[in-house]
Amino acid sequence: MALLLKNAHIVDPAAGLDGVADVLVEGERIARVGENLDAADAEVIDLAGKYLVPGLVDMHVHLREPGYEHKEDIESGTRAAAHGGFTGVCSMPNTDPVTDNGVTIEYVKSVAAAKGHCRVFPSGAMTKGLKGEIISEMGDMVAHGCVAFTDDGRGIQGAGMLRRAMDYGKMFGKVFMSHCQDEDLVGDGQVNEGAVSTRLGLLGWPAAGEELQISRDIAIAELTGAKLHIQHISTAHGVELVREAKAKGLPVTCEATPHHMFLTEDAIDGTYNTSLKVNPPLRTAADAEAVIAGVIDGTVDAIVTDHAPHADWEKAREFELAPFGMIGLETSLGLVYTNLVKTGKISLARMVELMAIGPRRILGVEPVSIAAGSLADITVFDPEATWTVTADGFESQAKNSGFIGASITGRATDVFVGGVATMRDGVVC
Ligand code: DOR
Ligand code: ZN
């Protein structure tokens, strides 16, 4: 049945829309956008007071399947995505077995097709087993639908290895996404190296451990001509390096997470809250400000969550033994709306660029717009909804959010993927 979404405020810079209108969806695509639309026997949904935007995509998500289903699986992770307002996610390959060949890509796709609550665009490892030694089966993975290459969770340690992977893999036209971490320099670093690591007696993870690889990867992207995307950028100098690369016209993009923008190392105190242990670590307030400045001036191309679910018992350990990562899918939209849009730092149109348009462009997947003919991937959110983040409010199997207790304004209410509702009135379908 056709779907008539009425009276929402549509914001879509790609379509030049910023105002109240109706959207008629027929099958998986948008049939018409305009004022006072009518359609006999369409299901009508009144969205007055809500914003309607192109479906959000989170291009950095750990769904954990196959292999780590005790943390999250494709069903629960995509359920969390729908609950957070996302119509698509890019899954990370640090699964077990590692997603480094066509068979594992096919596995992720088939489980997502059977049980998923959003689109899943799988990324594949750059190197076999994420070991940084042998190039993965890139062509096979692309033939099966892999959208990007990354060894996320690790940086490629050898510059020559990255060069070979890019030289070989660039023929597939996909983006190379770098988790930048020089393992020799970072060692067992737990939190940002500086006053906080000293005060807490934890090994430091220096900003230079990230910046060295950002700088190196940009140089190798220039050498090879491959497309480079810097993942979860967290330092002021890192943002500056990307800004300079862009000014030179290099094919370099980057992403930032809500936790690196809205939390700092100062949140880690004598309670040693392991939900705040992330990789790269929470940095200084000056770093967070610089990342936000990059979001404002266009240096940052996408906001992502690095949704990294872990079981309670894995996080309930000594800080040094707990795994890195926090979940993010269900708080991202509200945090960005509260901290960046409501404060006037960015417009809602810029938020749409960062959370819907940019990620699809970088991943090279079909663009979505609120326009006739586009796929009907649509996110609707209530800009007035105020809520508090609680551990029992998540659809994710995991609870390891660093934002528990935060007050948020703005929450997704309705989500449609290819014209099919995946969330209605705040309830995941
Ligand atoms: O905090 C993180 N957790 N950063 C990563 O790069 C990997 C991720 C994970 O897989 O848990
Ligand atoms: Zn990473």
mmCIF file of N, CA, C and O and ligand atoms in Angstrom, residues 60 62 152-154 179 231-232 279-280 306, ligand 2:
data_model
loop_
_atom_site.group_PDB
_atom_site.id
_atom_site.type_symbol
_atom_site.label_atom_id
_atom_site.label_comp_id
_atom_site.label_asym_id
_atom_site.label_seq_id
_atom_site.Cartn_x
_atom_site.Cartn_y
_atom_site.Cartn_z
ATOM 1 N N HIS A 60 30.136 3.532 10.610
ATOM 2 C CA HIS A 60 31.144 2.856 11.445
ATOM 3 C C HIS A 60 30.444 2.133 12.600
ATOM 4 O O HIS A 60 30.239 2.709 13.676
ATOM 5 N N HIS A 62 30.049 -1.729 14.702
ATOM 6 C CA HIS A 62 30.469 -3.109 14.966
ATOM 7 C C HIS A 62 29.232 -3.937 15.296
ATOM 8 O O HIS A 62 28.667 -3.807 16.382
ATOM 9 N N ASP A 152 39.804 -1.894 10.693
ATOM 10 C CA ASP A 152 39.407 -1.174 11.908
ATOM 11 C C ASP A 152 39.537 -2.013 13.172
ATOM 12 O O ASP A 152 39.231 -3.196 13.217
ATOM 13 N N GLY A 153 39.963 -1.317 14.210
ATOM 14 C CA GLY A 153 40.354 -1.974 15.454
ATOM 15 C C GLY A 153 41.871 -1.937 15.520
ATOM 16 O O GLY A 153 42.465 -1.879 16.589
ATOM 17 N N ARG A 154 42.468 -1.878 14.337
ATOM 18 C CA ARG A 154 43.920 -1.788 14.211
ATOM 19 C C ARG A 154 44.271 -0.884 13.040
ATOM 20 O O ARG A 154 43.527 -0.794 12.068
ATOM 21 N N HIS A 179 41.919 3.125 10.568
ATOM 22 C CA HIS A 179 41.978 3.299 12.032
ATOM 23 C C HIS A 179 43.446 3.598 12.308
ATOM 24 O O HIS A 179 44.296 2.732 12.137
ATOM 25 N N GLN A 231 39.255 7.249 10.054
ATOM 26 C CA GLN A 231 38.186 6.890 10.971
ATOM 27 C C GLN A 231 38.332 7.617 12.311
ATOM 28 O O GLN A 231 39.439 7.961 12.734
ATOM 29 N N HIS A 232 37.206 7.796 12.974
ATOM 30 C CA HIS A 232 37.115 8.371 14.334
ATOM 31 C C HIS A 232 38.285 9.294 14.692
ATOM 32 O O HIS A 232 39.059 9.018 15.614
ATOM 33 N N ASN A 279 38.792 3.581 21.871
ATOM 34 C CA ASN A 279 39.988 3.619 21.047
ATOM 35 C C ASN A 279 39.682 4.269 19.698
ATOM 36 O O ASN A 279 38.859 3.735 18.962
ATOM 37 N N PRO A 280 40.296 5.392 19.350
ATOM 38 C CA PRO A 280 41.217 6.184 20.151
ATOM 39 C C PRO A 280 40.542 6.738 21.402
ATOM 40 O O PRO A 280 39.323 6.839 21.448
ATOM 41 N N ASP A 306 31.022 4.566 15.768
ATOM 42 C CA ASP A 306 31.929 3.497 16.197
ATOM 43 C C ASP A 306 31.222 2.643 17.264
ATOM 44 O O ASP A 306 31.850 2.233 18.253
HETATM 45 ZN ZN ZN B 2 38.635 2.012 15.062
#
